Short mmCIF file of C-alpha atoms and ligand atoms in Angstrom, two decimals:
data_model
loop_
_atom_site.label_atom_id
_atom_site.label_comp_id
_atom_site.label_asym_id
_atom_site.label_seq_id
_atom_site.Cartn_x
_atom_site.Cartn_y
_atom_site.Cartn_z
CA UNK T 303 -16.92 -11.73 50.18
CA UNK T 304 -15.15 -10.29 53.20
CA UNK T 305 -18.64 -9.48 54.51
CA UNK T 306 -19.60 -13.15 53.98
CA UNK T 307 -16.48 -14.38 55.84
CA UNK T 308 -17.02 -12.03 58.80
CA UNK T 309 -20.73 -12.98 58.98
CA UNK T 310 -19.70 -16.64 59.01
CA UNK T 311 -17.16 -15.95 61.79
CA UNK T 312 -19.83 -14.16 63.88
CA UNK T 313 -22.20 -17.09 63.31
CA UNK T 314 -19.50 -19.67 64.24
CA UNK T 315 -18.49 -17.65 67.30
CA UNK T 316 -22.05 -17.25 68.65
CA UNK T 317 -23.20 -20.84 67.96
CA UNK T 318 -19.93 -22.17 69.40
CA UNK T 319 -20.44 -20.06 72.58
CA UNK T 320 -23.96 -21.48 72.98
CA UNK T 321 -22.62 -25.05 72.44
CA UNK T 322 -19.79 -24.54 74.98
CA UNK T 323 -22.26 -23.08 77.55
CA UNK T 324 -24.68 -26.01 77.07
CA UNK T 325 -21.79 -28.51 77.33
CA UNK T 326 -20.69 -26.90 80.57
CA UNK T 327 -24.27 -26.88 81.98
CA UNK T 328 -24.85 -30.53 81.01
CA UNK T 329 -21.34 -31.47 82.01
CA UNK T 330 -20.77 -32.99 78.52
CA UNK T 331 -18.44 -30.44 76.90
CA UNK T 332 -16.59 -33.00 74.70
CA UNK T 333 -19.76 -34.58 73.41
CA UNK T 334 -21.37 -31.21 72.62
CA UNK T 335 -18.17 -29.93 70.91
CA UNK T 336 -17.88 -33.10 68.83
CA UNK T 337 -21.57 -32.82 67.83
CA UNK T 338 -21.01 -29.17 66.94
CA UNK T 339 -18.07 -29.99 64.63
CA UNK T 340 -20.05 -32.79 62.93
CA UNK T 341 -23.01 -30.40 62.49
CA UNK T 342 -20.76 -27.63 61.08
CA UNK T 343 -19.01 -29.92 58.58
CA UNK T 344 -22.33 -31.50 57.46
CA UNK T 345 -23.92 -28.08 57.00
CA UNK T 346 -20.97 -26.95 54.81
CA UNK T 347 -20.92 -30.19 52.81
CA UNK T 348 -24.65 -29.80 52.06
CA UNK T 349 -24.05 -26.21 50.93
CA UNK T 350 -21.14 -27.31 48.67
CA UNK T 351 -23.37 -30.02 47.20
CA UNK T 352 -26.09 -27.46 46.40
CA UNK T 353 -23.46 -25.13 44.95
CA UNK T 354 -22.15 -27.92 42.74
CA UNK T 355 -25.70 -28.70 41.53
CA UNK T 356 -26.27 -25.03 40.83
CA UNK T 357 -23.07 -24.82 38.78
CA UNK T 358 -23.88 -27.99 36.81
CA UNK T 359 -27.51 -27.18 36.02
CA UNK T 360 -28.37 -24.83 33.13
CA UNK T 361 -31.44 -23.56 34.96
CA UNK T 362 -30.86 -20.62 37.26
CA UNK T 363 -33.82 -21.64 39.48
CA UNK T 364 -32.01 -24.56 41.13
CA UNK T 365 -32.33 -24.43 44.93
CA UNK T 366 -29.21 -22.91 46.47
CA UNK T 367 -28.26 -21.89 50.02
CA UNK T 368 -30.15 -18.72 50.88
CA UNK T 369 -27.80 -17.60 53.64
CA UNK T 370 -24.28 -18.07 54.91
CA UNK T 371 -20.87 -18.03 53.24
CA UNK T 372 -21.93 -20.29 50.34
CA UNK T 373 -24.97 -18.17 49.55
CA UNK T 374 -22.60 -15.21 49.24
CA UNK T 375 -20.18 -17.15 46.98
CA UNK T 376 -23.07 -18.17 44.72
CA UNK T 377 -24.32 -14.61 44.57
CA UNK T 378 -20.90 -13.32 43.50
CA UNK T 379 -20.44 -16.05 40.88
CA UNK T 380 -23.97 -15.43 39.59
CA UNK T 381 -23.32 -11.68 39.22
CA UNK T 382 -20.07 -12.31 37.41
CA UNK T 383 -21.73 -14.73 34.97
CA UNK T 384 -24.48 -12.19 34.22
CA UNK T 385 -21.90 -9.43 33.63
CA UNK T 386 -19.78 -11.63 31.34
CA UNK T 387 -22.74 -12.88 29.37
CA UNK T 388 -24.04 -9.37 28.72
CA UNK T 389 -20.51 -8.42 27.56
CA UNK T 390 -20.44 -11.50 25.30
CA UNK T 391 -23.87 -10.61 23.95
CA UNK T 392 -22.62 -7.13 23.12
CA UNK T 393 -19.50 -8.51 21.43
CA UNK T 394 -21.59 -10.96 19.48
CA UNK T 395 -23.95 -8.17 18.48
CA UNK T 396 -21.01 -5.99 17.36
CA UNK T 397 -19.45 -8.85 15.40
CA UNK T 398 -22.79 -9.53 13.69
CA UNK T 399 -23.16 -5.84 12.87
CA UNK T 400 -19.65 -5.67 11.37
CA UNK T 401 -20.27 -8.82 9.39
CA UNK T 402 -23.52 -7.44 8.03
CA UNK T 403 -21.79 -4.17 7.03
CA UNK T 404 -18.97 -6.09 5.28
CA UNK T 405 -21.57 -8.27 3.60
CA UNK T 406 -23.24 -5.22 2.05
CA UNK T 407 -20.00 -3.45 1.05
CA UNK T 408 -19.75 -2.49 -2.63
CA UNK T 409 -16.20 -3.87 -2.74
CA UNK T 410 -15.80 -7.62 -2.87
CA UNK T 411 -14.12 -9.17 0.18
CA UNK T 412 -12.81 -12.70 0.59
CA UNK T 413 -11.01 -13.86 3.72
CA UNK T 414 -8.45 -16.63 3.37
CA UNK T 415 -6.87 -18.76 6.07
CA UNK T 416 -3.11 -19.25 6.36
CA UNK T 417 -3.22 -21.99 3.68
CA UNK T 418 -5.13 -19.85 1.17
CA UNK T 419 -8.46 -21.56 1.76
CA UNK T 420 -11.62 -19.46 1.60
CA UNK T 421 -13.13 -18.74 5.02
CA UNK T 422 -15.76 -16.15 4.20
CA UNK T 423 -16.85 -13.82 1.39
CA UNK T 424 -19.40 -11.07 0.91
CA UNK T 425 -22.12 -10.68 -1.73
CA UNK T 426 -20.03 -8.62 -4.14
CA UNK T 427 -17.19 -11.17 -4.01
CA UNK T 428 -19.73 -13.96 -4.58
CA UNK T 429 -20.86 -12.18 -7.77
CA UNK T 430 -17.43 -11.09 -9.03
CA UNK T 431 -15.66 -14.41 -8.42
CA UNK T 432 -18.73 -16.59 -9.09
CA UNK T 433 -18.43 -18.16 -5.63
CA UNK T 434 -20.98 -20.16 -3.70
CA UNK T 435 -21.15 -21.62 -0.21
CA UNK T 436 -19.63 -24.96 -1.22
CA UNK T 437 -16.44 -23.07 -2.11
CA UNK T 438 -15.78 -22.38 1.58
CA UNK T 439 -12.59 -24.25 2.64
CA UNK T 440 -11.49 -24.55 -1.01
CA UNK T 441 -8.16 -23.04 -2.04
CA UNK T 442 -8.77 -19.76 -3.88
CA UNK T 443 -6.17 -20.72 -6.53
CA UNK T 444 -8.45 -23.57 -7.62
CA UNK T 445 -11.29 -21.12 -8.18
CA UNK T 446 -9.59 -18.06 -9.66
CA UNK T 447 -7.22 -19.69 -12.14
CA UNK T 448 -5.77 -16.49 -13.58
CA UNK T 449 -1.93 -16.72 -13.64
CA UNK T 450 -1.48 -12.98 -12.89
CA UNK T 451 -3.83 -13.33 -9.89
CA UNK T 452 -2.03 -16.42 -8.54
CA UNK T 453 1.35 -14.70 -8.94
CA UNK T 454 0.03 -11.58 -7.19
CA UNK T 455 -1.47 -13.66 -4.37
CA UNK T 456 1.88 -15.27 -3.66
CA UNK T 457 3.87 -12.03 -3.66
CA UNK T 458 4.71 -10.61 -0.26
CA UNK T 459 3.28 -7.18 0.63
CA UNK T 460 2.86 -5.84 -2.87
CA UNK T 461 1.79 -2.22 -2.33
CA UNK T 462 0.42 -1.84 -5.89
CA UNK T 463 -3.02 -3.33 -6.63
CA UNK T 464 -3.41 -5.83 -9.44
CA UNK T 465 -5.52 -4.53 -12.33
CA UNK T 466 -7.54 -7.09 -14.28
CA UNK T 467 -9.74 -6.40 -17.26
CA UNK T 468 -11.59 -9.72 -17.18
CA UNK T 469 -12.41 -11.62 -14.00
CA UNK T 470 -13.92 -15.12 -14.10
CA UNK T 471 -14.93 -14.51 -17.72
CA UNK T 472 -16.76 -11.27 -16.85
CA UNK T 473 -15.33 -8.25 -18.71
CA UNK T 474 -14.79 -5.08 -16.63
CA UNK T 475 -11.80 -3.49 -14.96
CA UNK T 476 -11.22 -4.40 -11.31
CA UNK T 477 -8.39 -3.64 -8.94
CA UNK T 478 -7.40 -6.36 -6.48
CA UNK T 479 -5.52 -5.70 -3.25
CA UNK T 480 -4.43 -8.13 -0.55
CA UNK T 481 -4.11 -7.34 3.16
CA UNK T 482 -2.41 -9.73 5.56
CA UNK T 483 -3.82 -9.99 9.06
CA UNK T 484 -3.96 -12.31 12.08
CA UNK T 485 -1.47 -15.21 11.77
CA UNK T 486 -0.98 -15.27 7.95
CA UNK T 487 -4.68 -14.82 7.18
CA UNK T 488 -5.37 -12.64 4.15
CA UNK T 489 -8.18 -10.42 2.93
CA UNK T 490 -8.72 -10.04 -0.81
CA UNK T 491 -10.38 -6.75 -1.68
CA UNK T 492 -11.89 -6.41 -5.14
CA UNK T 493 -12.82 -2.91 -6.33
CA UNK T 494 -14.79 -2.18 -9.46
CA UNK T 495 -12.83 0.60 -11.18
CA UNK T 496 -14.33 0.15 -14.61
CA UNK T 497 -15.80 3.65 -14.95
CA UNK T 498 -12.77 5.34 -13.45
CA UNK T 499 -10.45 3.36 -15.70
CA UNK T 500 -12.53 4.13 -18.78
CA UNK T 501 -12.55 7.84 -17.98
CA UNK T 502 -8.79 7.95 -17.52
CA UNK T 503 -8.29 5.83 -20.64
CA UNK T 504 -10.45 8.26 -22.66
CA UNK T 505 -8.37 11.12 -21.25
CA UNK T 506 -5.08 9.40 -22.14
CA UNK T 507 -6.31 8.43 -25.60
CA UNK T 508 -7.44 11.99 -26.18
CA UNK T 509 -3.96 13.37 -25.42
CA UNK T 510 -2.27 10.72 -27.54
CA UNK T 511 -4.68 11.26 -30.47
CA UNK T 512 -4.56 15.05 -30.27
CA UNK T 513 -0.74 14.94 -30.24
CA UNK T 514 -0.73 12.62 -33.25
CA UNK T 515 -3.17 14.84 -35.13
CA UNK T 516 -1.09 17.95 -34.42
CA UNK T 517 2.19 16.37 -35.38
CA UNK T 518 1.64 16.23 -39.16
CA UNK T 519 0.36 19.81 -39.73
CA UNK T 520 3.12 21.09 -37.50
CA UNK T 521 5.78 19.25 -39.49
CA UNK T 522 4.39 20.79 -42.69
CA UNK T 523 4.37 24.33 -41.19
CA UNK T 524 7.86 23.80 -39.83
CA UNK T 525 9.13 22.62 -43.18
CA UNK T 526 7.71 25.66 -45.01
CA UNK T 527 9.07 28.06 -42.38
CA UNK T 528 12.52 26.53 -42.80
CA UNK T 529 12.34 26.88 -46.60
CA UNK T 530 11.12 30.49 -46.28
CA UNK T 531 13.91 31.25 -43.84
CA UNK T 532 16.51 29.88 -46.26
CA UNK T 533 15.13 31.87 -49.15
CA UNK T 534 14.40 35.14 -47.38
CA UNK T 535 17.66 35.90 -45.66
CA UNK T 536 17.91 39.55 -44.59
CA UNK T 537 14.40 40.22 -45.77
CA UNK T 538 11.91 42.06 -43.48
CA UNK T 539 10.25 38.69 -42.65
CA UNK T 540 13.49 37.28 -41.26
CA UNK T 541 12.64 37.93 -37.58
CA UNK T 542 8.99 36.80 -37.62
CA UNK T 543 10.02 33.70 -39.54
CA UNK T 544 12.73 32.90 -36.99
CA UNK T 545 10.23 33.27 -34.17
CA UNK T 546 7.73 31.07 -35.97
CA UNK T 547 10.47 28.51 -36.44
CA UNK T 548 11.41 28.56 -32.73
CA UNK T 549 7.82 28.34 -31.57
CA UNK T 550 6.95 25.49 -33.91
CA UNK T 551 10.08 23.65 -32.77
CA UNK T 552 8.86 24.11 -29.18
CA UNK T 553 5.43 22.76 -30.08
CA UNK T 554 7.14 19.85 -31.76
CA UNK T 555 9.07 19.06 -28.54
CA UNK T 556 5.91 19.30 -26.42
CA UNK T 557 4.06 16.96 -28.77
CA UNK T 558 6.99 14.51 -28.78
CA UNK T 559 7.09 14.57 -24.96
CA UNK T 560 3.30 14.11 -24.72
CA UNK T 561 3.51 11.11 -27.01
CA UNK T 562 6.38 9.64 -24.98
CA UNK T 563 4.34 10.17 -21.81
CA UNK T 564 1.18 8.55 -23.13
CA UNK T 565 3.09 5.54 -24.46
CA UNK T 566 4.71 5.14 -21.00
CA UNK T 567 1.34 5.51 -19.28
CA UNK T 568 -0.43 2.98 -21.44
CA UNK T 569 0.79 0.16 -19.14
CA UNK T 570 1.88 -2.11 -21.97
CA UNK T 571 5.32 -0.87 -22.86
CA UNK T 572 5.53 -1.94 -26.49
CA UNK T 573 9.06 -3.26 -26.17
CA UNK T 574 10.07 -6.53 -24.60
CA UNK T 575 12.13 -6.49 -21.41
CA UNK T 576 15.70 -7.00 -22.61
CA UNK T 577 19.30 -6.68 -21.52
CA UNK T 578 20.21 -3.02 -21.93
CA UNK T 579 23.84 -2.01 -22.24
CA UNK T 580 23.56 1.08 -20.03
CA UNK T 581 27.32 1.95 -20.19
CA UNK T 582 26.98 2.16 -23.96
CA UNK T 583 23.83 4.34 -23.67
CA UNK T 584 25.66 6.61 -21.24
CA UNK T 585 28.58 6.81 -23.64
CA UNK T 586 26.22 8.27 -26.25
CA UNK T 587 24.76 10.59 -23.59
CA UNK T 588 28.28 11.78 -22.79
CA UNK T 589 28.81 12.85 -26.40
CA UNK T 590 25.42 14.62 -26.66
CA UNK T 591 25.84 16.31 -23.28
CA UNK T 592 29.04 17.99 -24.54
CA UNK T 593 27.11 19.31 -27.55
CA UNK T 594 24.16 20.54 -25.45
CA UNK T 595 26.42 22.23 -22.96
CA UNK T 596 28.54 23.59 -25.81
CA UNK T 597 31.43 22.38 -23.75
CA UNK T 598 30.79 25.01 -21.10
CA UNK T 599 30.17 22.65 -18.13
CA UNK T 600 32.48 20.22 -16.37
CA UNK T 601 30.55 16.99 -16.87
CA UNK T 602 32.01 13.79 -15.40
CA UNK T 603 30.71 10.26 -15.98
CA UNK T 604 31.54 7.62 -13.36
CA UNK T 605 30.14 4.44 -14.91
CA UNK T 606 30.45 0.79 -13.86
CA UNK T 607 31.26 -0.63 -17.29
CA UNK T 608 30.16 -4.14 -16.33
CA UNK T 609 26.77 -3.14 -15.02
CA UNK T 610 23.97 -3.88 -17.49
CA UNK T 611 20.27 -3.98 -16.67
CA UNK T 612 17.18 -5.93 -17.62
CA UNK T 613 14.93 -3.14 -18.84
CA UNK T 614 13.34 -1.13 -21.63
CA UNK T 615 15.75 0.79 -23.80
CA UNK T 616 13.50 3.75 -24.78
CA UNK T 617 12.30 4.62 -21.26
CA UNK T 618 15.89 4.26 -19.97
CA UNK T 619 17.16 6.62 -22.66
CA UNK T 620 14.41 9.12 -21.69
CA UNK T 621 15.48 8.95 -18.02
CA UNK T 622 19.15 9.54 -18.77
CA UNK T 623 18.66 12.29 -21.36
CA UNK T 624 16.05 14.25 -19.37
CA UNK T 625 18.03 14.28 -16.12
CA UNK T 626 21.33 15.16 -17.83
CA UNK T 627 19.62 17.81 -19.98
CA UNK T 628 18.05 19.41 -16.88
CA UNK T 629 21.35 19.43 -14.98
CA UNK T 630 22.95 21.31 -17.88
CA UNK T 631 19.97 23.68 -18.35
CA UNK T 632 19.74 24.61 -14.68
CA UNK T 633 23.48 25.03 -14.04
CA UNK T 634 25.50 28.15 -14.82
CA UNK T 635 28.38 28.00 -17.29
CA UNK T 636 31.40 26.26 -15.77
CA UNK T 637 29.12 24.29 -13.40
CA UNK T 638 30.22 20.81 -12.30
CA UNK T 639 27.88 17.91 -13.13
CA UNK T 640 28.55 14.41 -11.82
CA UNK T 641 26.80 11.42 -13.38
CA UNK T 642 27.09 7.98 -11.78
CA UNK T 643 25.98 4.46 -12.65
CA UNK T 644 26.71 1.81 -10.00
CA UNK T 645 25.33 -1.05 -7.95
CA UNK T 646 24.82 -1.33 -4.18
CA UNK T 647 23.61 -4.30 -2.15
CA UNK T 648 19.98 -3.23 -2.57
CA UNK T 649 19.75 -1.35 -5.83
CA UNK T 650 21.15 -0.29 -9.13
CA UNK T 651 21.67 3.46 -9.05
CA UNK T 652 21.76 6.18 -11.68
CA UNK T 653 22.40 9.64 -10.25
CA UNK T 654 22.89 13.11 -11.66
CA UNK T 655 24.27 15.76 -9.36
CA UNK T 656 24.68 19.40 -10.30
CA UNK T 657 25.78 22.59 -8.58
CA UNK T 658 23.21 24.73 -10.31
CA UNK T 659 20.30 26.91 -9.24
CA UNK T 660 18.68 24.26 -7.02
CA UNK T 661 15.01 23.98 -6.10
CA UNK T 662 13.33 25.38 -2.98
CA UNK T 663 11.76 22.88 -0.62
CA UNK T 664 8.16 23.90 -1.36
CA UNK T 665 8.55 23.06 -5.08
CA UNK T 666 10.49 19.84 -4.58
CA UNK T 667 7.51 17.51 -4.16
CA UNK T 668 5.76 18.87 -7.28
CA UNK T 669 8.52 18.92 -9.92
CA UNK T 670 7.46 15.56 -11.36
CA UNK T 671 3.93 16.86 -12.11
CA UNK T 672 3.15 17.54 -15.75
CA UNK T 673 3.92 21.10 -16.86
CA UNK T 674 5.05 22.03 -13.34
CA UNK T 675 7.91 24.48 -13.57
CA UNK T 676 9.57 26.40 -10.79
CA UNK T 677 10.38 29.20 -13.19
CA UNK T 678 8.34 28.97 -16.39
CA UNK T 679 10.26 31.62 -18.33
CA UNK T 680 13.66 30.08 -17.58
CA UNK T 681 12.42 26.60 -18.51
CA UNK T 682 11.00 27.83 -21.84
CA UNK T 683 14.17 29.77 -22.64
CA UNK T 684 16.19 26.60 -22.19
CA UNK T 685 13.78 24.72 -24.49
CA UNK T 686 12.07 22.90 -21.58
CA UNK T 687 8.58 21.46 -22.06
CA UNK T 688 7.71 21.00 -18.38
CA UNK T 689 7.24 17.30 -19.05
CA UNK T 690 10.79 15.95 -18.64
CA UNK T 691 10.53 14.85 -15.00
CA UNK T 692 7.02 13.36 -15.51
CA UNK T 693 8.53 11.24 -18.27
CA UNK T 694 11.35 10.24 -15.89
CA UNK T 695 8.80 9.29 -13.22
CA UNK T 696 6.74 7.07 -15.54
CA UNK T 697 9.82 5.58 -17.18
CA UNK T 698 11.08 4.62 -13.71
CA UNK T 699 7.72 3.11 -12.80
CA UNK T 700 7.93 0.74 -15.77
CA UNK T 701 11.08 -0.61 -14.07
CA UNK T 702 9.56 -0.54 -10.55
CA UNK T 703 12.28 1.99 -9.75
CA UNK T 704 12.17 5.03 -7.46
CA UNK T 705 13.21 8.66 -7.94
CA UNK T 706 14.77 10.56 -5.04
CA UNK T 707 15.16 14.30 -5.47
CA UNK T 708 17.45 16.23 -3.14
CA UNK T 709 18.05 19.91 -3.69
CA UNK T 710 19.13 23.09 -1.94
CA UNK T 711 18.16 26.40 -3.43
CA UNK T 712 21.24 28.14 -4.83
CA UNK T 713 23.51 25.15 -4.16
CA UNK T 714 22.39 22.45 -6.57
CA UNK T 715 20.35 19.30 -6.98
CA UNK T 716 20.79 15.56 -7.00
CA UNK T 717 18.38 13.23 -8.81
CA UNK T 718 18.85 9.58 -7.81
CA UNK T 719 17.09 6.72 -9.59
CA UNK T 720 17.05 3.43 -7.67
CA UNK T 721 16.29 0.32 -9.71
CA UNK T 722 15.56 -3.06 -8.08
CA UNK T 723 18.85 -4.93 -7.72
CA UNK T 724 17.14 -7.96 -9.28
CA UNK T 725 17.34 -6.18 -12.66
CA UNK T 726 21.17 -5.98 -12.55
CA UNK T 727 23.21 -8.04 -14.97
CA UNK T 728 26.96 -8.43 -14.88
CA UNK T 729 28.41 -8.02 -18.40
CA UNK T 730 31.09 -10.62 -17.55
CA UNK T 731 28.48 -13.32 -16.98
CA UNK T 732 27.02 -13.03 -20.48
CA UNK T 733 28.89 -13.87 -23.71
P1 ADP U 1154 11.42 21.42 -17.84
O1 ADP U 1154 11.20 21.03 -19.24
O2 ADP U 1154 10.77 22.71 -17.47
O3 ADP U 1154 12.83 21.31 -17.41
P2 ADP U 1154 11.00 19.16 -16.12
O4 ADP U 1154 9.80 18.35 -15.90
O5 ADP U 1154 12.20 18.49 -16.65
O6 ADP U 1154 10.56 20.37 -17.03
O7 ADP U 1154 11.37 19.84 -14.74
C1 ADP U 1154 10.35 20.48 -14.00
C2 ADP U 1154 10.92 21.68 -13.25
O8 ADP U 1154 11.80 21.20 -12.23
C3 ADP U 1154 11.76 22.56 -14.11
O9 ADP U 1154 10.98 23.55 -14.74
C4 ADP U 1154 12.69 23.17 -13.09
O10 ADP U 1154 12.08 24.29 -12.47
C5 ADP U 1154 12.89 22.10 -12.07
N1 ADP U 1154 14.14 21.34 -12.28
C6 ADP U 1154 14.30 20.17 -12.92
N2 ADP U 1154 15.58 19.76 -12.89
C7 ADP U 1154 16.26 20.71 -12.22
C8 ADP U 1154 17.64 20.87 -11.83
N3 ADP U 1154 18.57 19.97 -12.13
N4 ADP U 1154 17.97 21.99 -11.13
C9 ADP U 1154 17.03 22.89 -10.80
N5 ADP U 1154 15.73 22.80 -11.12
C10 ADP U 1154 15.34 21.73 -11.83
#
């Protein structure tokens, strides 16, 4: 453009010089100068008019000034338009490509606007939700009338997917997740997890069935061993019988723990959510903990007597007994154990702190895995099954609660369970 301006200045300067010289020669300087100005303005106005026509017309072939400042302006504008339009073409091409890829995705995708109305969906979503094009701009809640789905849709940032076993009358397990994006828009993502779910269900059922099957023969063996032990005191079979008795008791505990685990895993906790008198449960735990420890630990209970919870009594009992049992098992005689039950602004907390052997950092993340033991021999000696903390983890999940494990090797451990504060009930407000 600067080139255009300087060219224009050179042109003005030279033509003006010629005009001034002619005016001087003809002795009509004013007339020539006036004519020059009129000519210059008219020339520019004509160029602006052509420029305007060029801008207005869709066709690029419209006649436009071929030289001068305006020709340069038009050239620059023209280049810019071409650059922008090729960029737009590329963006459009990319958007089309992305759309096509999303269209063919095996997962179903539905995009909703801020009011929950359908904007777009892919082929899988069309099949899974029985949608068709006339459903665009319809509220999704009018199409998928499943109460669990509607509740899930209206929850904010639920990190867990919703699992449904029938969708729009079609049987099959699907997981549904919702992602919020751009100004309250949402994406519904529907995954078919039928095969995966079936495989894990078969696996869970197998463990539950095998444990059930083993339970009865083991009880019979155990019973006979006990009778034989009673009747064969000081006989040469005394020791083997005692060992058989211990081992079958261990198997019994493992089977019991496996059954507890599979009932916790099977999603539908058999019991109804109910008000649980946790202080009373902890009172019972206090008595049993003295027996387990054989009174050789200093166990203190700091319990908010008015704090009850809306929960499931069996899983809660499993949480309390497993954590207290572990604290006793993994603490030396005389060790201090502090158990607390209290409420904060954000959660209801159950914590068990011991000054026992502690856990090294590298094991910490894995202690809730099934049969994971830091020291297998020590765990077995103390009657551990390696399943206690997995039971705690699942039992907490049924309450949407979290487990925090802090530990320092040689110094002790603290297990903190944080329940949603919404589950808290003040004993004074009932009755
Ligand atoms: P176990 O029946 O072996 O105690 P758990 O699942 O209850 O199984 O615990 C898993 C492992 O975590 C234990 O074997 C033990 O190594 C470690 N652990 C659990 N609680 C404690 C604790 N309070 N102090 C030290 N280690 C612990």
